[in-house]
Amino acid sequence: IGTLIERLLTGEGIDHNFIRISGMTREGLTFRESDGVVTAVFEPPHEVTPEEVRRLFAHCNVLLGKSKWLVCSGSSPAPPLAA
C-alpha cells in the first residue's frame, strides 16, 4: 500500500519523503449509510520500534533544515498488545 501511495503521489507531481518501517501501511474504510450513519473500520496499527522512532527524528531534522513546511500525518502508534 505504501508503495502504491508513493507511486500515485509521484504520478500527480506531489513531493513526498516517506520512511519505510517493518509494518504494512494501515488501511481504513468509512461507510456512510443513506440515513447519515457513518461507520469507520481500521486495521490494527503497527507497533513502532525504538529504531523506527530514531530514524523518524533523524529524517525530520534533515528535512527541517531545508523545508518551510513539514507535515506528519497518520495515527498515533499502537500500544503493545497484551500476551
Coordinates of C-alpha atoms in Angstrom, one line a residue:
I1 CA 0.0 0.0 0.0
G2 CA 2.8 2.4 0.9
T3 CA 4.5 1.8 -2.5
L4 CA 1.2 2.4 -4.3
I5 CA 0.7 5.7 -2.4
E6 CA 4.2 6.8 -3.3
R7 CA 3.6 5.9 -7.0
L8 CA 0.3 7.8 -7.1
L9 CA 1.8 10.9 -5.5
T10 CA 4.7 10.9 -7.9
G11 CA 2.3 10.5 -10.8
E12 CA 0.5 13.6 -9.6
G13 CA 3.7 15.5 -9.2
I14 CA 3.4 15.8 -5.4
D15 CA 6.6 15.7 -3.5
H16 CA 6.9 13.2 -0.7
N17 CA 9.5 11.7 1.5
F18 CA 8.4 8.6 3.4
I19 CA 10.3 6.5 5.9
R20 CA 9.8 2.7 5.4
I21 CA 9.0 0.7 8.5
S22 CA 8.7 -3.0 9.2
G23 CA 4.9 -2.9 9.4
M24 CA 2.5 -2.6 6.5
T25 CA 0.6 0.7 5.8
R26 CA -2.6 0.5 7.7
E27 CA -5.8 0.7 5.7
G28 CA -9.2 2.1 6.7
L29 CA -12.7 2.2 5.3
T30 CA -15.5 4.5 6.0
F31 CA -19.1 3.6 5.2
R32 CA -21.8 6.2 5.0
E33 CA -25.4 4.9 5.1
S34 CA -28.3 6.7 3.4
D35 CA -29.7 7.7 6.9
G36 CA -26.4 9.5 7.6
V37 CA -24.8 6.9 9.9
V38 CA -21.1 6.7 9.4
T39 CA -19.0 3.7 10.4
A40 CA -15.2 3.6 10.2
V41 CA -13.2 0.4 10.2
F42 CA -9.4 0.4 10.5
E43 CA -6.7 -2.3 10.5
P44 CA -4.7 -2.5 13.7
P45 CA -1.7 -0.1 13.7
H46 CA 1.9 -1.2 13.6
E47 CA 3.8 -1.2 16.9
V48 CA 6.6 1.4 16.3
T49 CA 10.1 0.2 17.3
P50 CA 12.6 2.5 19.0
E51 CA 14.8 2.2 15.9
E52 CA 11.9 3.5 13.7
V53 CA 11.4 6.4 16.1
R54 CA 15.1 7.3 15.9
R55 CA 15.0 7.2 12.1
L56 CA 11.9 9.4 12.0
F57 CA 13.5 12.0 14.3
A58 CA 16.7 12.0 12.3
H59 CA 14.8 12.2 9.0
C60 CA 12.7 15.2 10.3
N61 CA 15.9 17.0 11.4
V62 CA 17.3 16.8 7.9
L63 CA 14.0 17.9 6.3
L64 CA 13.6 20.8 8.7
G65 CA 16.9 22.2 7.6
K66 CA 15.8 22.6 4.0
S67 CA 12.0 23.0 4.2
K68 CA 9.4 25.6 5.1
W69 CA 6.7 23.0 5.9
L70 CA 6.8 19.6 7.5
V71 CA 3.7 17.5 7.5
C72 CA 3.5 14.4 9.7
S73 CA 0.2 12.5 9.2
G74 CA -1.4 9.3 10.3
S75 CA -2.5 7.9 13.6
S76 CA -0.6 7.6 16.9
P77 CA 1.4 4.4 17.4
A78 CA -0.3 1.3 18.8
P79 CA 0.3 0.4 22.5
P80 CA 1.9 -3.0 23.0
L81 CA -0.6 -5.8 22.9
A82 CA -1.1 -8.0 26.0
A83 CA 0.1 -11.5 25.6

